[in-house]
Tab-separated table of C-alpha atoms and ligand atoms in Angstrom:
chain	number	residue	atom	x	y	z
T	12	MET	CA	9.250	72.753	62.357
T	13	LEU	CA	9.475	73.258	58.621
T	14	LEU	CA	11.509	76.238	57.436
T	15	GLU	CA	11.939	77.445	53.888
T	16	ARG	CA	14.107	80.321	52.728
T	17	ILE	CA	12.902	82.241	49.698
T	18	TRP	CA	15.422	84.180	47.579
T	19	SER	CA	13.643	87.282	46.191
T	20	ALA	CA	16.171	88.084	43.476
T	21	ASN	CA	15.090	91.728	43.803
T	22	LYS	CA	17.443	94.732	43.998
T	23	TRP	CA	17.401	94.824	47.769
T	24	ARG	CA	18.510	91.188	47.848
T	25	ASN	CA	15.787	90.133	50.381
T	26	PHE	CA	15.434	86.753	51.831
T	27	HIS	CA	11.941	85.817	52.905
T	28	TYR	CA	11.026	82.873	55.175
T	29	LEU	CA	8.129	80.504	55.711
T	30	ILE	CA	7.877	78.541	58.969
T	31	ALA	CA	5.247	75.799	58.955
T	32	SER	CA	3.714	73.201	61.205
T	33	PRO	CA	4.452	69.668	59.999
T	34	ARG	CA	1.139	68.576	61.533
T	35	THR	CA	-1.299	71.084	60.089
T	36	GLY	CA	0.546	72.988	57.335
T	37	GLU	CA	-0.275	76.304	59.036
T	38	ALA	CA	2.484	78.738	58.084
T	39	LEU	CA	4.057	81.971	59.227
T	40	ALA	CA	5.568	84.298	56.557
T	41	ILE	CA	8.453	86.527	57.663
T	42	ASP	CA	9.146	89.862	55.982
T	43	PRO	CA	7.234	88.801	52.792
T	44	LEU	CA	8.041	91.779	50.605
T	45	GLU	CA	7.720	89.707	47.386
T	46	TRP	CA	4.579	88.220	48.768
T	47	ARG	CA	3.605	86.323	45.616
T	48	LEU	CA	6.756	84.238	45.866
T	49	CYS	CA	5.736	83.295	49.392
T	50	LEU	CA	2.206	82.485	48.388
T	51	ASP	CA	3.363	80.382	45.464
T	52	LEU	CA	5.714	78.352	47.589
T	53	ALA	CA	3.104	77.865	50.319
T	54	ARG	CA	0.673	76.610	47.663
T	55	ARG	CA	3.225	74.187	46.184
T	56	LYS	CA	3.896	72.857	49.719
T	57	GLY	CA	0.170	72.614	50.611
T	58	TRP	CA	0.592	75.134	53.397
T	59	GLN	CA	-1.799	77.896	54.509
T	60	ILE	CA	-0.285	81.233	55.503
T	61	THR	CA	-2.126	82.244	58.639
T	62	GLN	CA	0.340	84.754	60.124
T	63	ILE	CA	2.825	87.385	58.839
T	64	LEU	CA	5.658	88.665	61.044
T	65	ASN	CA	7.785	91.729	60.385
T	66	THR	CA	11.173	91.875	62.059
T	67	HIS	CA	11.079	95.650	61.898
T	68	GLU	CA	9.275	98.579	60.316
T	69	HIS	CA	11.309	99.224	57.154
T	70	LEU	CA	9.291	99.149	53.944
T	71	ASP	CA	11.553	96.500	52.392
T	72	HIS	CA	10.217	94.129	55.116
T	73	THR	CA	6.654	95.321	55.473
T	74	GLY	CA	5.715	96.277	51.870
T	75	GLY	CA	4.217	92.894	51.113
T	76	ASN	CA	1.901	92.799	54.135
T	77	ALA	CA	-1.185	94.250	52.430
T	78	GLY	CA	-1.079	92.016	49.391
T	79	LEU	CA	-0.538	88.913	51.400
T	80	VAL	CA	-3.250	89.820	53.945
T	81	ARG	CA	-5.650	90.364	50.996
T	82	ALA	CA	-4.750	86.929	49.526
T	83	THR	CA	-4.835	84.911	52.746
T	84	GLY	CA	-6.471	86.906	55.531
T	85	ALA	CA	-3.336	86.251	57.657
T	86	LYS	CA	-2.797	88.117	60.944
T	87	VAL	CA	0.128	90.565	61.155
T	88	LEU	CA	2.601	90.401	64.048
T	89	ALA	CA	5.360	92.876	64.768
T	90	HIS	CA	7.299	94.524	67.588
T	91	ALA	CA	4.818	96.501	69.720
T	92	GLY	CA	7.103	99.531	69.450
T	93	ALA	CA	6.967	99.421	65.637
T	94	ALA	CA	3.233	98.611	65.247
T	95	SER	CA	2.022	102.166	64.797
T	96	ARG	CA	4.599	102.849	62.106
T	97	ILE	CA	3.757	99.621	60.296
T	98	GLY	CA	-0.030	99.853	60.496
T	99	GLY	CA	-2.498	96.975	60.337
T	100	VAL	CA	-0.719	95.060	63.114
T	101	ASP	CA	-2.899	92.516	64.898
T	102	ARG	CA	-0.526	91.506	67.629
T	103	GLY	CA	2.288	93.535	69.108
T	104	LEU	CA	5.312	91.553	70.308
T	105	ALA	CA	7.735	92.026	73.172
T	106	ARG	CA	10.848	90.250	74.467
T	107	GLY	CA	10.140	86.623	75.422
T	108	ASP	CA	6.786	86.373	73.603
T	109	VAL	CA	6.203	83.047	71.909
T	110	VAL	CA	4.701	82.856	68.446
T	111	LYS	CA	2.906	79.531	67.795
T	112	VAL	CA	2.600	78.045	64.369
T	113	GLY	CA	0.056	75.253	64.453
T	114	PRO	CA	-0.013	73.122	67.622
T	115	ASP	CA	3.582	71.994	67.475
T	116	VAL	CA	5.932	74.885	66.544
T	117	GLU	CA	7.023	77.527	68.986
T	118	ILE	CA	9.275	80.472	68.153
T	119	GLU	CA	10.632	82.912	70.680
T	120	CYS	CA	10.855	86.679	70.148
T	121	LEU	CA	14.142	88.358	70.978
T	122	ASP	CA	14.091	92.122	71.399
T	123	THR	CA	17.142	93.190	69.415
T	124	PRO	CA	17.418	96.937	68.971
T	125	GLY	CA	20.214	98.618	66.976
T	126	HIS	CA	19.319	98.571	63.308
T	127	THR	CA	16.090	100.180	64.471
T	128	LEU	CA	14.894	100.589	68.085
T	129	ALA	CA	11.987	98.129	67.592
T	130	HIS	CA	13.505	95.086	65.955
T	131	ILE	CA	12.615	91.442	66.614
T	132	CYS	CA	14.819	88.420	65.939
T	133	LEU	CA	13.139	84.975	66.070
T	134	LEU	CA	14.700	81.981	67.749
T	135	SER	CA	13.183	78.573	67.117
T	136	HIS	CA	12.793	76.108	69.944
T	137	THR	CA	14.306	73.229	67.970
T	138	GLU	CA	17.229	70.879	68.598
T	139	GLN	CA	19.371	72.936	66.261
T	140	PRO	CA	18.090	76.469	66.867
T	141	ALA	CA	17.309	78.737	63.888
T	142	LEU	CA	17.738	82.471	64.233
T	143	ILE	CA	15.715	84.658	61.858
T	144	SER	CA	17.884	87.756	62.263
T	145	GLY	CA	16.252	90.405	60.022
T	146	ASP	CA	18.582	93.400	59.504
T	147	THR	CA	20.357	92.905	62.843
T	148	LEU	CA	22.799	90.209	61.975
T	149	PHE	CA	23.794	89.449	58.366
T	150	ASN	CA	26.067	86.675	57.227
T	151	ALA	CA	29.512	88.202	57.886
T	152	GLY	CA	27.984	91.534	58.784
T	153	ALA	CA	25.826	93.754	61.046
T	154	GLY	CA	22.894	95.950	60.189
T	155	ASN	CA	23.460	99.655	59.613
T	156	CYS	CA	21.959	102.305	61.884
T	157	HIS	CA	21.128	104.940	59.230
T	158	ASN	CA	17.302	104.810	59.490
T	159	GLY	CA	16.261	105.057	63.100
T	160	GLY	CA	18.997	102.915	64.605
T	161	ASP	CA	21.676	103.302	67.266
T	162	PRO	CA	25.139	101.662	67.023
T	163	GLU	CA	25.461	101.567	70.843
T	164	ARG	CA	22.244	99.524	71.153
T	165	LEU	CA	23.405	97.322	68.250
T	166	TYR	CA	26.604	96.557	70.108
T	167	GLN	CA	24.669	95.592	73.232
T	168	THR	CA	22.420	93.326	71.190
T	169	PHE	CA	25.477	91.592	69.650
T	170	VAL	CA	27.348	90.922	72.879
T	171	GLU	CA	24.440	90.419	75.361
T	172	GLN	CA	22.168	88.396	73.124
T	173	LEU	CA	23.492	87.125	69.776
T	174	ALA	CA	26.974	86.138	70.850
T	175	ARG	CA	25.464	84.075	73.727
T	176	LEU	CA	23.216	81.898	71.577
T	177	PRO	CA	24.218	78.258	71.055
T	178	GLU	CA	27.128	77.930	68.607
T	179	THR	CA	25.070	75.541	66.491
T	180	THR	CA	22.430	78.157	65.847
T	181	GLN	CA	21.723	78.570	62.144
T	182	VAL	CA	21.547	82.111	60.890
T	183	TYR	CA	18.810	83.278	58.526
T	184	PRO	CA	19.270	86.971	57.697
T	185	GLY	CA	16.922	89.333	55.954
T	186	HIS	CA	19.244	90.130	53.047
T	187	GLU	CA	21.982	88.431	51.043
T	188	TYR	CA	25.174	90.499	51.437
T	189	LEU	CA	27.713	87.743	52.068
T	190	ALA	CA	30.357	88.503	49.422
T	191	ARG	CA	30.326	92.302	50.130
T	192	ASN	CA	30.560	91.698	53.851
T	193	LEU	CA	33.486	89.246	53.462
T	194	GLU	CA	35.337	91.823	51.369
T	195	PHE	CA	34.986	94.160	54.438
T	196	THR	CA	36.230	91.356	56.719
T	197	LEU	CA	39.317	90.874	54.535
T	198	ASP	CA	39.866	94.647	54.406
T	199	ARG	CA	39.773	94.763	58.266
T	200	GLU	CA	41.524	91.432	58.840
T	201	PRO	CA	43.585	90.389	55.787
T	202	ASP	CA	44.889	87.275	57.549
T	203	ASN	CA	41.445	85.889	58.299
T	204	ARG	CA	41.709	82.287	57.179
T	205	ALA	CA	38.001	81.509	57.129
T	206	ALA	CA	36.982	84.509	55.086
T	207	ALA	CA	39.055	84.036	51.879
T	208	PRO	CA	37.760	80.571	50.922
T	209	LEU	CA	34.186	81.497	51.788
T	210	LEU	CA	34.454	84.622	49.639
T	211	ASP	CA	35.284	82.395	46.693
T	212	GLU	CA	32.314	80.261	47.510
T	213	ALA	CA	30.000	83.294	47.937
T	214	ARG	CA	30.983	84.769	44.531
T	215	ARG	CA	30.231	81.488	42.766
T	216	GLN	CA	27.042	80.422	44.568
T	217	ASP	CA	23.397	81.104	43.630
T	218	PRO	CA	21.838	82.849	46.632
T	219	ALA	CA	18.796	80.631	46.181
T	220	SER	CA	20.859	77.598	47.165
T	221	ALA	CA	23.412	79.268	49.449
T	222	ARG	CA	24.665	77.212	52.406
T	223	VAL	CA	23.165	78.173	55.739
T	224	LEU	CA	25.879	79.318	58.135
T	225	THR	CA	26.021	78.815	61.905
T	226	LEU	CA	26.846	81.192	64.671
T	227	ALA	CA	30.071	79.289	65.248
T	228	GLU	CA	31.071	80.031	61.655
T	229	GLU	CA	30.002	83.687	61.953
T	230	LYS	CA	32.354	84.093	64.896
T	231	GLN	CA	35.232	83.063	62.603
T	232	PHE	CA	34.671	85.631	59.854
T	233	ASN	CA	32.075	88.183	61.002
T	234	THR	CA	34.216	91.197	62.029
T	235	PHE	CA	31.493	92.441	64.385
T	236	PHE	CA	32.022	89.344	66.513
T	237	ARG	CA	35.853	89.599	66.367
T	238	LEU	CA	36.317	92.586	68.607
T	239	THR	CA	39.403	91.253	70.360
T	240	SER	CA	41.251	90.012	67.195
T	241	PRO	CA	44.770	91.467	67.293
T	242	SER	CA	44.766	92.037	63.535
T	243	VAL	CA	41.336	93.747	63.648
T	244	ILE	CA	42.641	96.033	66.383
T	245	ALA	CA	45.993	96.655	64.577
T	246	ARG	CA	44.248	97.709	61.361
T	247	LEU	CA	41.708	99.802	63.356
T	248	ARG	CA	44.552	101.647	65.123
T	249	ALA	CA	46.067	102.457	61.655
T	250	ALA	CA	42.701	104.068	60.713
T	251	PHE	CA	42.149	105.772	64.108
T	252	PRO	CA	45.646	106.583	65.520
T	253	GLU	CA	44.098	107.990	68.730
T	254	LEU	CA	42.939	104.484	69.761
T	255	GLU	CA	44.727	102.910	72.687
T	256	ALA	CA	46.640	99.629	72.330
T	257	GLN	CA	43.912	97.471	73.923
T	258	PRO	CA	40.655	99.215	73.113
T	259	GLU	CA	37.384	98.120	74.724
T	260	PRO	CA	35.303	95.736	72.546
T	261	ARG	CA	32.612	98.397	72.573
T	262	THR	CA	34.942	100.953	70.992
T	263	VAL	CA	36.106	98.402	68.385
T	264	PHE	CA	32.515	97.606	67.451
T	265	LEU	CA	31.556	101.313	67.076
T	266	LYS	CA	34.594	102.136	65.037
T	267	LEU	CA	34.048	99.102	62.779
T	268	ARG	CA	30.401	100.208	62.267
T	269	GLU	CA	31.630	103.696	61.472
T	270	LEU	CA	34.179	102.397	58.898
T	271	ARG	CA	31.586	100.089	57.319
T	272	ASN	CA	29.272	103.078	56.831
T	273	ARG	CA	31.623	104.681	54.396
T	274	TRP	CA	33.375	101.591	53.016
X	27	LIG	ZN1	15.898	97.498	57.755
X	28	LIG	ZN1	16.121	95.382	55.115
């Protein structure tokens, strides 16, 4: 499997992705808002974009579909539950569906509601798995639930699906928010030893060449995976004095999401 991350440098800080078959050069474009960037890279690589996949229905992920379809004739794939809102979808996807790219690449669809109720994350069937996480999981953060989402469902997605993936899984999110998210981590958990050096790195690095982080690393500094950390809980109880001494992870997650909304 060939995987390229494309930094949009737009105001929404989108990352786009191309996944291609090493055998045939057929390629899948994921959330190609700045579709010309995707097309240019595919041409430089000698790949043909034959499929487009939207992780969810928000316009900052689907707004490039029409242009890229016009340019390539690619088929559009999206969560079956989001298809009518996106329009022009050729294949509706559900949990466990496999997307094939050429004869040799298989990617599994995870049904990951929370940011919206019809959100797909993609998991590659490769020795080191790659997770294309859309707006569900960001580096050091979690998606918001402002536009059609549900924090309770997001919590379930985190604990029942994302946290259980192999630790070596590489995380490829839909936006670049690392520094801002690490500032939240340090606000919530000032003694987090992994977050401070990474924040220095994040402030210095060009998103186009940013290091890809693994799920094991995320669990060290992503507050939304650190629901039993004593310092996260202590700081949370300072903000919400009614919380019990050992709150349920679910409660911690929902309170963190609430704080992040207005932080
Ligand atoms: Zn979104
Ligand atoms: Zn987005």
